[in-house]
Amino acid sequence: MSVERPDGPITYEMSVERPDGPITYEMSVERPDGQIEYDVDFFRTHGFCVWRGLLGPAEAEGLRREVDDALAANHDLPATPVPHATGTEGFYVPMMGDRSPLSRELLAERLLPAAVRLLGGPVLPKPAKGILYRDSSPWHQDSADAALTAVKMVAYLEPLTAADGALQVLPGSHRGGYGRALAEYRHRWPAAEPLFDERAEAEMWPGVPIVTRPGDVIAFDVHLWHASIGGRDRRQWSVSYAADPADEAGRSAVRDYLLSFLSVGHPHDPDAYPYFDPEWAHPPRPAFADRMAELLSSSPVPGRPSVR
């Protein structure tokens, strides 16, 4: 399913796998007035939206170079694809330092206002990162914590179709009842380990693939069920935004979410590629950094925004 932007018709596309090959259904409707309001409604109803060509060709290429440079500087990248899918292999690096100026700009200036509109209020950014996914990702949620309200935005750096491992989603699965039913289904039918059965995963989950080109940006609720089946090496830039929490349960959920990358322990050079933007450490800084400083004041994390 996709939303063509900015000036053309809105196109909904769904591909259904059948024994004799996939069948694609497509419906186009004219772009409505108030596109931003439409995107917000679409996102809240279906759990995702797609902004076609949000990044121009020069920006998409610049972001690709930044991601490639960051990955190469922090990891000994393999030269050949993995022979078998594990559902877990990949390389990750934060992109918030001086070597990633476009990444920092996208987070703080270009995409933050969109996150505010989608979530309906102030947001706190989870730092941007570059990723090389090595193989498929089984069906999952980024978070099952009901106290967390957040949106993830991703840009893939090469053209992707369902055959190449394009992101697939289950529209509406960010909603509680449907999401819980899928969690129970996942528990009954876990992804096989240590080798991942891509064919079984594709047959058992009716995913909607989102075909993308460099420059497209996908925004999705972190509770939305999603996957990538059948692909191998593909690069992604991503950033997330959490709604500013109003109670202690929310504060705990957001704190854990903001620090989850560090909790996993992805190896990287923290001096050349810091997790938090150094400009967030002390005033003058963006208003969200003051709020992050309060929220993370008890966390012993190097480089975090500090209280004035």
mmCIF file of C-alpha atoms in Angstrom:
data_model
loop_
_atom_site.group_PDB
_atom_site.id
_atom_site.type_symbol
_atom_site.label_atom_id
_atom_site.label_comp_id
_atom_site.label_asym_id
_atom_site.label_seq_id
_atom_site.Cartn_x
_atom_site.Cartn_y
_atom_site.Cartn_z
ATOM 1 C CA MET A 1 0.000 0.000 0.000
ATOM 2 C CA SER A 2 1.391 3.406 -0.860
ATOM 3 C CA VAL A 3 0.507 7.057 -0.967
ATOM 4 C CA GLU A 4 1.853 8.868 -4.013
ATOM 5 C CA ARG A 5 2.976 12.411 -3.302
ATOM 6 C CA PRO A 6 3.169 15.360 -3.556
ATOM 7 C CA ASP A 7 0.978 16.315 -6.503
ATOM 8 C CA GLY A 8 -0.285 13.139 -8.124
ATOM 9 C CA PRO A 9 -3.107 10.780 -7.256
ATOM 10 C CA ILE A 10 -2.990 8.651 -4.124
ATOM 11 C CA THR A 11 -2.387 5.036 -5.092
ATOM 12 C CA TYR A 12 -3.265 2.049 -2.940
ATOM 13 C CA GLU A 13 -1.496 -1.116 -4.029
ATOM 14 C CA MET A 14 -1.775 -4.569 -2.488
ATOM 15 C CA SER A 15 0.015 -7.704 -3.652
ATOM 16 C CA VAL A 16 -1.438 -11.100 -2.715
ATOM 17 C CA GLU A 17 0.730 -14.191 -3.100
ATOM 18 C CA ARG A 18 -0.904 -17.125 -4.894
ATOM 19 C CA PRO A 19 0.440 -20.514 -6.058
ATOM 20 C CA ASP A 20 0.432 -19.333 -9.676
ATOM 21 C CA GLY A 21 2.119 -16.033 -8.861
ATOM 22 C CA PRO A 22 1.276 -12.759 -7.104
ATOM 23 C CA ILE A 23 -1.831 -10.753 -7.946
ATOM 24 C CA THR A 24 -1.620 -6.977 -7.529
ATOM 25 C CA TYR A 25 -4.668 -4.844 -6.845
ATOM 26 C CA GLU A 26 -4.397 -1.112 -7.399
ATOM 27 C CA MET A 27 -6.817 1.757 -6.856
ATOM 28 C CA SER A 28 -6.108 5.442 -7.426
ATOM 29 C CA VAL A 29 -8.024 8.379 -6.031
ATOM 30 C CA GLU A 30 -7.386 12.056 -6.533
ATOM 31 C CA ARG A 31 -5.164 13.738 -3.997
ATOM 32 C CA PRO A 32 -7.437 15.387 -1.408
ATOM 33 C CA ASP A 33 -7.202 18.941 -0.203
ATOM 34 C CA GLY A 34 -5.295 19.259 3.066
ATOM 35 C CA GLN A 35 -2.651 16.604 2.366
ATOM 36 C CA ILE A 36 -1.051 16.933 5.803
ATOM 37 C CA GLU A 37 -4.379 16.332 7.534
ATOM 38 C CA TYR A 38 -4.922 13.325 5.267
ATOM 39 C CA ASP A 39 -1.495 11.892 6.131
ATOM 40 C CA VAL A 40 -2.230 12.250 9.849
ATOM 41 C CA ASP A 41 -5.596 10.512 9.510
ATOM 42 C CA PHE A 42 -4.110 7.761 7.319
ATOM 43 C CA PHE A 43 -1.252 7.220 9.780
ATOM 44 C CA ARG A 44 -3.477 7.047 12.839
ATOM 45 C CA THR A 45 -5.971 4.734 11.118
ATOM 46 C CA HIS A 46 -3.602 2.348 9.315
ATOM 47 C CA GLY A 47 -0.447 2.781 11.401
ATOM 48 C CA PHE A 48 1.815 4.074 8.637
ATOM 49 C CA CYS A 49 2.133 6.482 5.714
ATOM 50 C CA VAL A 50 4.584 6.900 2.834
ATOM 51 C CA TRP A 51 6.053 10.178 1.588
ATOM 52 C CA ARG A 52 7.193 9.657 -1.991
ATOM 53 C CA GLY A 53 10.273 11.618 -3.060
ATOM 54 C CA LEU A 54 10.489 13.526 0.209
ATOM 55 C CA LEU A 55 14.264 13.603 -0.257
ATOM 56 C CA GLY A 56 15.509 14.970 -3.543
ATOM 57 C CA PRO A 57 18.054 13.002 -5.618
ATOM 58 C CA ALA A 58 21.032 14.945 -4.188
ATOM 59 C CA GLU A 59 19.789 14.459 -0.616
ATOM 60 C CA ALA A 60 19.154 10.747 -1.137
ATOM 61 C CA GLU A 61 22.647 10.308 -2.577
ATOM 62 C CA GLY A 62 24.203 12.379 0.201
ATOM 63 C CA LEU A 63 22.456 10.285 2.832
ATOM 64 C CA ARG A 64 23.609 7.095 1.123
ATOM 65 C CA ARG A 65 27.211 8.301 1.262
ATOM 66 C CA GLU A 66 26.918 9.217 4.928
ATOM 67 C CA VAL A 67 25.481 5.797 5.794
ATOM 68 C CA ASP A 68 28.091 3.944 3.725
ATOM 69 C CA ASP A 69 30.939 5.920 5.305
ATOM 70 C CA ALA A 70 29.590 5.384 8.833
ATOM 71 C CA LEU A 71 29.149 1.645 8.362
ATOM 72 C CA ALA A 72 32.590 1.217 6.786
ATOM 73 C CA ALA A 73 34.251 3.233 9.557
ATOM 74 C CA ASN A 74 32.711 1.145 12.339
ATOM 75 C CA HIS A 75 32.425 -2.374 10.937
ATOM 76 C CA ASP A 76 34.361 -4.914 8.900
ATOM 77 C CA LEU A 77 31.616 -5.400 6.341
ATOM 78 C CA PRO A 78 31.349 -8.774 4.549
ATOM 79 C CA ALA A 79 31.887 -8.840 0.796
ATOM 80 C CA THR A 80 29.298 -11.523 0.009
ATOM 81 C CA PRO A 81 25.622 -12.014 0.971
ATOM 82 C CA VAL A 82 24.671 -14.453 3.712
ATOM 83 C CA PRO A 83 23.883 -17.943 2.327
ATOM 84 C CA HIS A 84 20.948 -18.548 4.703
ATOM 85 C CA ALA A 85 18.551 -16.199 6.451
ATOM 86 C CA THR A 86 18.811 -15.916 10.240
ATOM 87 C CA GLY A 87 16.414 -13.006 10.734
ATOM 88 C CA THR A 88 18.961 -11.264 12.939
ATOM 89 C CA GLU A 89 22.128 -10.340 11.036
ATOM 90 C CA GLY A 90 22.945 -6.684 10.501
ATOM 91 C CA PHE A 91 25.278 -3.785 11.225
ATOM 92 C CA TYR A 92 24.224 -0.605 13.015
ATOM 93 C CA VAL A 93 25.847 2.761 13.697
ATOM 94 C CA PRO A 94 24.616 6.059 15.209
ATOM 95 C CA MET A 95 24.660 9.032 12.852
ATOM 96 C CA MET A 96 24.560 12.092 15.096
ATOM 97 C CA GLY A 97 28.088 13.545 14.908
ATOM 98 C CA ASP A 98 29.997 15.942 12.686
ATOM 99 C CA ARG A 99 30.522 13.211 10.083
ATOM 100 C CA SER A 100 26.750 12.938 9.521
ATOM 101 C CA PRO A 101 25.504 16.504 8.901
ATOM 102 C CA LEU A 102 22.610 15.555 6.637
ATOM 103 C CA SER A 103 21.423 12.900 9.076
ATOM 104 C CA ARG A 104 21.409 15.462 11.893
ATOM 105 C CA GLU A 105 19.557 18.012 9.780
ATOM 106 C CA LEU A 106 16.874 15.515 8.772
ATOM 107 C CA LEU A 107 16.251 14.580 12.403
ATOM 108 C CA ALA A 108 16.139 18.068 13.910
ATOM 109 C CA GLU A 109 14.686 20.154 11.081
ATOM 110 C CA ARG A 110 13.035 18.195 8.281
ATOM 111 C CA LEU A 111 11.272 15.310 10.005
ATOM 112 C CA LEU A 112 10.666 16.514 13.539
ATOM 113 C CA PRO A 113 7.735 18.798 12.536
ATOM 114 C CA ALA A 114 6.123 15.861 10.732
ATOM 115 C CA ALA A 115 6.451 13.734 13.870
ATOM 116 C CA VAL A 116 4.770 16.462 15.904
ATOM 117 C CA ARG A 117 1.829 16.442 13.490
ATOM 118 C CA LEU A 118 1.539 12.655 13.393
ATOM 119 C CA LEU A 119 1.682 12.235 17.179
ATOM 120 C CA GLY A 120 -0.277 15.370 18.008
ATOM 121 C CA GLY A 121 2.154 17.108 20.353
ATOM 122 C CA PRO A 122 5.778 17.608 21.471
ATOM 123 C CA VAL A 123 8.183 14.789 20.694
ATOM 124 C CA LEU A 124 11.585 13.537 21.818
ATOM 125 C CA PRO A 125 13.848 12.136 19.079
ATOM 126 C CA LYS A 126 15.570 8.793 19.335
ATOM 127 C CA PRO A 127 18.925 9.385 17.619
ATOM 128 C CA ALA A 128 19.280 8.507 13.942
ATOM 129 C CA LYS A 129 21.220 5.484 12.783
ATOM 130 C CA GLY A 130 22.490 3.832 9.632
ATOM 131 C CA ILE A 131 21.882 0.122 9.125
ATOM 132 C CA LEU A 132 22.980 -2.638 6.792
ATOM 133 C CA TYR A 133 20.427 -5.433 7.025
ATOM 134 C CA ARG A 134 21.994 -8.704 5.921
ATOM 135 C CA ASP A 135 18.858 -10.811 5.487
ATOM 136 C CA SER A 136 15.155 -11.059 6.268
ATOM 137 C CA SER A 137 13.430 -9.707 9.360
ATOM 138 C CA PRO A 138 10.554 -11.831 10.719
ATOM 139 C CA TRP A 139 7.202 -10.324 11.646
ATOM 140 C CA HIS A 140 7.466 -8.236 14.801
ATOM 141 C CA GLN A 141 6.641 -4.979 16.558
ATOM 142 C CA ASP A 142 9.338 -2.494 17.487
ATOM 143 C CA SER A 143 7.553 -2.085 20.820
ATOM 144 C CA ALA A 144 4.681 -3.786 22.617
ATOM 145 C CA ASP A 145 4.701 -1.256 25.469
ATOM 146 C CA ALA A 146 1.270 0.411 25.620
ATOM 147 C CA ALA A 147 2.761 3.290 27.618
ATOM 148 C CA LEU A 148 4.925 4.302 24.639
ATOM 149 C CA THR A 149 3.601 6.451 21.801
ATOM 150 C CA ALA A 150 6.176 6.762 19.029
ATOM 151 C CA VAL A 151 6.719 6.888 15.283
ATOM 152 C CA LYS A 152 9.655 5.503 13.325
ATOM 153 C CA MET A 153 10.715 7.010 10.005
ATOM 154 C CA VAL A 154 12.881 5.038 7.587
ATOM 155 C CA ALA A 155 14.529 5.730 4.246
ATOM 156 C CA TYR A 156 15.858 2.805 2.218
ATOM 157 C CA LEU A 157 18.886 3.678 0.129
ATOM 158 C CA GLU A 158 18.279 1.420 -2.870
ATOM 159 C CA PRO A 159 15.096 0.561 -4.777
ATOM 160 C CA LEU A 160 13.174 -2.228 -3.053
ATOM 161 C CA THR A 161 10.306 -4.465 -4.105
ATOM 162 C CA ALA A 162 8.767 -7.402 -2.275
ATOM 163 C CA ALA A 163 11.314 -9.697 -3.952
ATOM 164 C CA ASP A 164 14.228 -7.570 -2.677
ATOM 165 C CA GLY A 165 13.067 -7.366 0.927
ATOM 166 C CA ALA A 166 10.847 -4.268 0.870
ATOM 167 C CA LEU A 167 9.238 -3.397 4.172
ATOM 168 C CA GLN A 168 5.914 -5.182 4.636
ATOM 169 C CA VAL A 169 3.179 -4.094 7.028
ATOM 170 C CA LEU A 170 -0.153 -5.287 8.375
ATOM 171 C CA PRO A 171 -2.324 -2.148 8.207
ATOM 172 C CA GLY A 172 -4.177 -1.435 11.436
ATOM 173 C CA SER A 173 -2.061 -3.839 13.505
ATOM 174 C CA HIS A 174 -0.873 -0.988 15.738
ATOM 175 C CA ARG A 175 -4.280 -1.043 17.373
ATOM 176 C CA GLY A 176 -4.587 -2.913 20.653
ATOM 177 C CA GLY A 177 -6.971 -5.769 19.865
ATOM 178 C CA TYR A 178 -5.495 -6.651 16.485
ATOM 179 C CA GLY A 179 -1.949 -6.201 17.739
ATOM 180 C CA ARG A 180 -2.540 -8.463 20.743
ATOM 181 C CA ALA A 181 -4.101 -11.139 18.536
ATOM 182 C CA LEU A 182 -1.013 -11.064 16.317
ATOM 183 C CA ALA A 183 1.261 -11.305 19.373
ATOM 184 C CA GLU A 184 -0.584 -14.459 20.399
ATOM 185 C CA TYR A 185 -0.296 -15.775 16.834
ATOM 186 C CA ARG A 186 3.461 -15.054 16.858
ATOM 187 C CA HIS A 187 3.751 -16.903 20.173
ATOM 188 C CA ARG A 188 1.983 -19.939 18.727
ATOM 189 C CA TRP A 189 4.063 -19.819 15.547
ATOM 190 C CA PRO A 190 7.488 -18.387 16.425
ATOM 191 C CA ALA A 191 10.043 -17.576 13.764
ATOM 192 C CA ALA A 192 12.359 -20.559 13.327
ATOM 193 C CA GLU A 193 15.864 -20.307 14.800
ATOM 194 C CA PRO A 194 18.798 -20.423 14.214
ATOM 195 C CA LEU A 195 17.833 -20.478 10.506
ATOM 196 C CA PHE A 196 14.807 -18.461 9.482
ATOM 197 C CA ASP A 197 12.160 -20.131 7.276
ATOM 198 C CA GLU A 198 11.390 -17.292 4.874
ATOM 199 C CA ARG A 199 8.858 -19.251 2.826
ATOM 200 C CA ALA A 200 6.814 -20.246 5.852
ATOM 201 C CA GLU A 201 6.876 -16.698 7.186
ATOM 202 C CA ALA A 202 5.654 -15.327 3.853
ATOM 203 C CA GLU A 203 2.823 -17.860 3.646
ATOM 204 C CA MET A 204 1.611 -17.430 7.215
ATOM 205 C CA TRP A 205 1.427 -13.620 7.325
ATOM 206 C CA PRO A 206 -0.665 -11.586 4.808
ATOM 207 C CA GLY A 207 1.753 -8.688 4.568
ATOM 208 C CA VAL A 208 1.397 -5.633 2.342
ATOM 209 C CA PRO A 209 4.796 -4.757 0.758
ATOM 210 C CA ILE A 210 5.706 -1.085 0.375
ATOM 211 C CA VAL A 211 7.719 -0.638 -2.811
ATOM 212 C CA THR A 212 10.173 2.255 -2.411
ATOM 213 C CA ARG A 213 12.830 4.195 -4.281
ATOM 214 C CA PRO A 214 15.677 6.246 -2.800
ATOM 215 C CA GLY A 215 14.166 9.477 -1.532
ATOM 216 C CA ASP A 216 10.956 7.887 -0.219
ATOM 217 C CA VAL A 217 10.341 7.959 3.534
ATOM 218 C CA ILE A 218 8.060 5.547 5.395
ATOM 219 C CA ALA A 219 6.619 6.574 8.757
ATOM 220 C CA PHE A 220 5.052 3.896 10.947
ATOM 221 C CA ASP A 221 3.771 3.480 14.483
ATOM 222 C CA VAL A 222 6.244 1.479 16.587
ATOM 223 C CA HIS A 223 3.400 -0.883 17.549
ATOM 224 C CA LEU A 224 2.686 -1.748 13.889
ATOM 225 C CA TRP A 225 3.504 -5.326 12.899
ATOM 226 C CA HIS A 226 6.041 -5.330 10.070
ATOM 227 C CA ALA A 227 8.670 -7.520 8.404
ATOM 228 C CA SER A 228 11.049 -7.852 5.477
ATOM 229 C CA ILE A 229 10.995 -11.218 3.755
ATOM 230 C CA GLY A 230 13.294 -12.579 1.071
ATOM 231 C CA GLY A 231 15.815 -9.764 0.826
ATOM 232 C CA ARG A 232 19.517 -9.698 1.495
ATOM 233 C CA ASP A 233 21.902 -6.759 1.868
ATOM 234 C CA ARG A 234 19.960 -3.480 1.990
ATOM 235 C CA ARG A 235 20.778 -0.178 3.637
ATOM 236 C CA GLN A 236 18.455 1.909 5.744
ATOM 237 C CA TRP A 237 18.601 5.243 7.542
ATOM 238 C CA SER A 238 16.119 5.631 10.372
ATOM 239 C CA VAL A 239 15.037 7.952 13.163
ATOM 240 C CA SER A 240 12.253 7.677 15.727
ATOM 241 C CA TYR A 241 10.266 10.173 17.756
ATOM 242 C CA ALA A 242 8.459 9.471 21.027
ATOM 243 C CA ALA A 243 5.590 11.580 22.307
ATOM 244 C CA ASP A 244 6.596 13.602 25.369
ATOM 245 C CA PRO A 245 5.263 11.443 28.229
ATOM 246 C CA ALA A 246 2.750 12.738 30.769
ATOM 247 C CA ASP A 247 3.048 10.140 33.569
ATOM 248 C CA GLU A 248 5.620 7.908 35.198
ATOM 249 C CA ALA A 249 4.732 4.848 33.111
ATOM 250 C CA GLY A 250 5.229 6.909 29.983
ATOM 251 C CA ARG A 251 8.486 8.396 31.228
ATOM 252 C CA SER A 252 9.859 4.938 31.964
ATOM 253 C CA ALA A 253 8.765 3.640 28.556
ATOM 254 C CA VAL A 254 10.294 6.582 26.670
ATOM 255 C CA ARG A 255 13.506 6.408 28.680
ATOM 256 C CA ASP A 256 13.927 2.724 27.851
ATOM 257 C CA TYR A 257 13.106 3.364 24.197
ATOM 258 C CA LEU A 258 15.581 6.223 23.801
ATOM 259 C CA LEU A 259 18.372 4.141 25.337
ATOM 260 C CA SER A 260 17.516 0.778 23.737
ATOM 261 C CA PHE A 261 20.212 1.082 21.050
ATOM 262 C CA LEU A 262 22.865 1.443 23.750
ATOM 263 C CA SER A 263 21.323 -1.326 25.847
ATOM 264 C CA VAL A 264 21.729 -3.784 22.981
ATOM 265 C CA GLY A 265 25.417 -2.873 22.790
ATOM 266 C CA HIS A 266 25.926 -2.330 19.061
ATOM 267 C CA PRO A 267 29.678 -1.744 18.607
ATOM 268 C CA HIS A 268 30.700 1.672 17.267
ATOM 269 C CA ASP A 269 33.256 4.424 17.810
ATOM 270 C CA PRO A 270 31.500 6.745 20.307
ATOM 271 C CA ASP A 271 33.927 9.599 19.709
ATOM 272 C CA ALA A 272 33.646 9.743 15.921
ATOM 273 C CA TYR A 273 30.039 8.514 15.835
ATOM 274 C CA PRO A 274 28.341 9.584 19.076
ATOM 275 C CA TYR A 275 24.885 8.329 19.923
ATOM 276 C CA PHE A 276 23.597 11.699 21.116
ATOM 277 C CA ASP A 277 24.241 14.835 19.089
ATOM 278 C CA PRO A 278 27.028 16.714 20.948
ATOM 279 C CA GLU A 279 25.098 19.944 20.382
ATOM 280 C CA TRP A 280 22.339 18.586 22.638
ATOM 281 C CA ALA A 281 24.679 18.298 25.639
ATOM 282 C CA HIS A 282 24.539 21.906 26.832
ATOM 283 C CA PRO A 283 22.609 25.119 26.054
ATOM 284 C CA PRO A 284 21.984 26.675 23.644
ATOM 285 C CA ARG A 285 20.238 23.657 22.184
ATOM 286 C CA PRO A 286 16.836 22.569 20.833
ATOM 287 C CA ALA A 287 13.961 22.686 23.305
ATOM 288 C CA PHE A 288 13.499 18.909 23.071
ATOM 289 C CA ALA A 289 17.044 18.430 24.387
ATOM 290 C CA ASP A 290 16.120 20.205 27.633
ATOM 291 C CA ARG A 291 13.253 17.768 28.102
ATOM 292 C CA MET A 292 15.507 14.807 27.251
ATOM 293 C CA ALA A 293 18.021 16.050 29.834
ATOM 294 C CA GLU A 294 15.348 15.922 32.530
ATOM 295 C CA LEU A 295 14.130 12.507 31.436
ATOM 296 C CA LEU A 296 17.613 10.966 31.289
ATOM 297 C CA SER A 297 19.091 12.754 34.321
ATOM 298 C CA SER A 298 19.394 9.522 36.313
ATOM 299 C CA SER A 299 20.861 7.504 33.440
ATOM 300 C CA PRO A 300 24.657 7.077 33.496
ATOM 301 C CA VAL A 301 24.999 7.390 29.727
ATOM 302 C CA PRO A 302 28.044 9.202 28.293
ATOM 303 C CA GLY A 303 27.193 12.156 26.064
ATOM 304 C CA ARG A 304 23.535 12.385 27.065
ATOM 305 C CA PRO A 305 21.931 15.835 27.292
ATOM 306 C CA SER A 306 22.626 17.198 30.774
ATOM 307 C CA VAL A 307 20.464 19.317 33.056
ATOM 308 C CA ARG A 308 21.369 23.006 33.049
#
